[in-house]
XYZ file of C-alpha atoms in Angstrom:
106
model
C -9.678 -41.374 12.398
C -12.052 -42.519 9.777
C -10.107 -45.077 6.741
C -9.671 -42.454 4.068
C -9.788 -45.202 1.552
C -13.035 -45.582 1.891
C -14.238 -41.594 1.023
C -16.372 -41.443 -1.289
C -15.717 -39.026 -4.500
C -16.754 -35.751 -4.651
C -20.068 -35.850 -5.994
C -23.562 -34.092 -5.969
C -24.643 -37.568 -3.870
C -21.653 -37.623 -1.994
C -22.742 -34.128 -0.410
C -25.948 -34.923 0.191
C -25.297 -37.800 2.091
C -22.920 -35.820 4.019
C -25.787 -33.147 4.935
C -28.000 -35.969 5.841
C -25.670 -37.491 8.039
C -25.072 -33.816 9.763
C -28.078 -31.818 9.638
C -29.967 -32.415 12.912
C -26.592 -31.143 14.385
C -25.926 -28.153 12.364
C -27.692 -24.608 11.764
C -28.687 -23.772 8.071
C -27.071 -20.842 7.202
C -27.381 -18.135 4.726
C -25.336 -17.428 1.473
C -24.898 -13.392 1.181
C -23.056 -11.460 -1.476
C -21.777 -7.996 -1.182
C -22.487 -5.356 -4.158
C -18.934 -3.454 -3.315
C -16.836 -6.567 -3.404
C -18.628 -7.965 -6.697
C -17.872 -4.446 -7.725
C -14.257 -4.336 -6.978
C -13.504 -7.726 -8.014
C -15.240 -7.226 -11.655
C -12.893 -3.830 -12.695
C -11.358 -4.295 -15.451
C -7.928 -3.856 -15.746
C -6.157 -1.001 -17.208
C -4.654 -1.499 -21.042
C -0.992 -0.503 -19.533
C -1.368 -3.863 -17.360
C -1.067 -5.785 -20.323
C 2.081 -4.352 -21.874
C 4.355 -6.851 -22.390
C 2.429 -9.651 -21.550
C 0.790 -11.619 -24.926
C -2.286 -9.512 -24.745
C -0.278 -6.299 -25.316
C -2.716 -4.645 -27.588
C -6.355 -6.238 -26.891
C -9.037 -4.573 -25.363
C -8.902 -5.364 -21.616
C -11.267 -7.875 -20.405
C -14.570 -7.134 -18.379
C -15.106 -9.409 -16.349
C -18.625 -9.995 -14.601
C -18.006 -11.444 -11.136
C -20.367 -11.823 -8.533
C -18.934 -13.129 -4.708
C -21.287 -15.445 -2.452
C -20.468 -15.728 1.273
C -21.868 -18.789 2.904
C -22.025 -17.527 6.866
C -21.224 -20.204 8.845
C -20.266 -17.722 11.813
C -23.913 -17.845 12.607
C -23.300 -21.925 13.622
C -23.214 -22.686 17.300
C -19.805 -22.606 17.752
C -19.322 -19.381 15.472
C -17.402 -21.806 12.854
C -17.598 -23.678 9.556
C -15.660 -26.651 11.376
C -18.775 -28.252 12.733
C -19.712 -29.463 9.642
C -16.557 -31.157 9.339
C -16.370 -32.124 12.657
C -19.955 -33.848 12.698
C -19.218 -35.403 9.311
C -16.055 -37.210 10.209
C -17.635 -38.369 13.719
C -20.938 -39.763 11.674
C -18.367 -41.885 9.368
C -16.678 -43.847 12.639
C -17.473 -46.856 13.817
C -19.189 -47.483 17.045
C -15.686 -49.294 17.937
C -13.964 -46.140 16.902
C -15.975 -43.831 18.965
C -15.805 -46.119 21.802
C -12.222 -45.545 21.833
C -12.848 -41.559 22.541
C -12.492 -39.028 20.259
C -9.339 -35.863 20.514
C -9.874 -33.018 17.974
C -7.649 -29.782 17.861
C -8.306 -26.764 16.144
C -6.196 -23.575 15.653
């Protein structure tokens, strides 16, 4: 397994590196968003739901939500876990990998 002390942060560069290291191995695959879900998630709640919480009494709030899929069922393997898969194999050594490699997924 790769040294976890060595990750990097989380950082704009961080996860481009990362796509670097995986992208002759992966598919690109498309972001979708779906008008009914966006829909459902931005309805407003009723007044009543805010009886005795501290809002009792304001005007509900509206909220403007949009949802964005990113489809990663459309990957070889029908999975997101490629991505994580090729990115933790591209951080081993050569030493490491020469040692073999057991994954498990459920």
């Amino acid at each position: 397994m790769a040294d976890k002390s060595s990750d990097l942060p989380l950082t704009r560069s961080s996860v481009k590196a990362a796509h670097e290291a995986i992208k002759e191995y992966i598919h690109c695959t498309p972001v979708v968003t779906s008008q009914t879900l966006n829909h459902l998630a931005s309805r407003p709640q009723a007044p009543e739901a805010l009886i005795g919480t501290a809002f009792e009494g304001q005007r509900p709030a509206c909220p403007k939500i949009n949802l964005f899929f990113k489809c990663e069922n459309y990957q070889r393997i029908g999975a997101f876990k490629s991505r994580g898969a090729f990115h933790a194999l591209s951080r081993l050594s050569k030493e490491q990998l020469g040692q073999g490699v057991v994954t498990h997924s459920s």
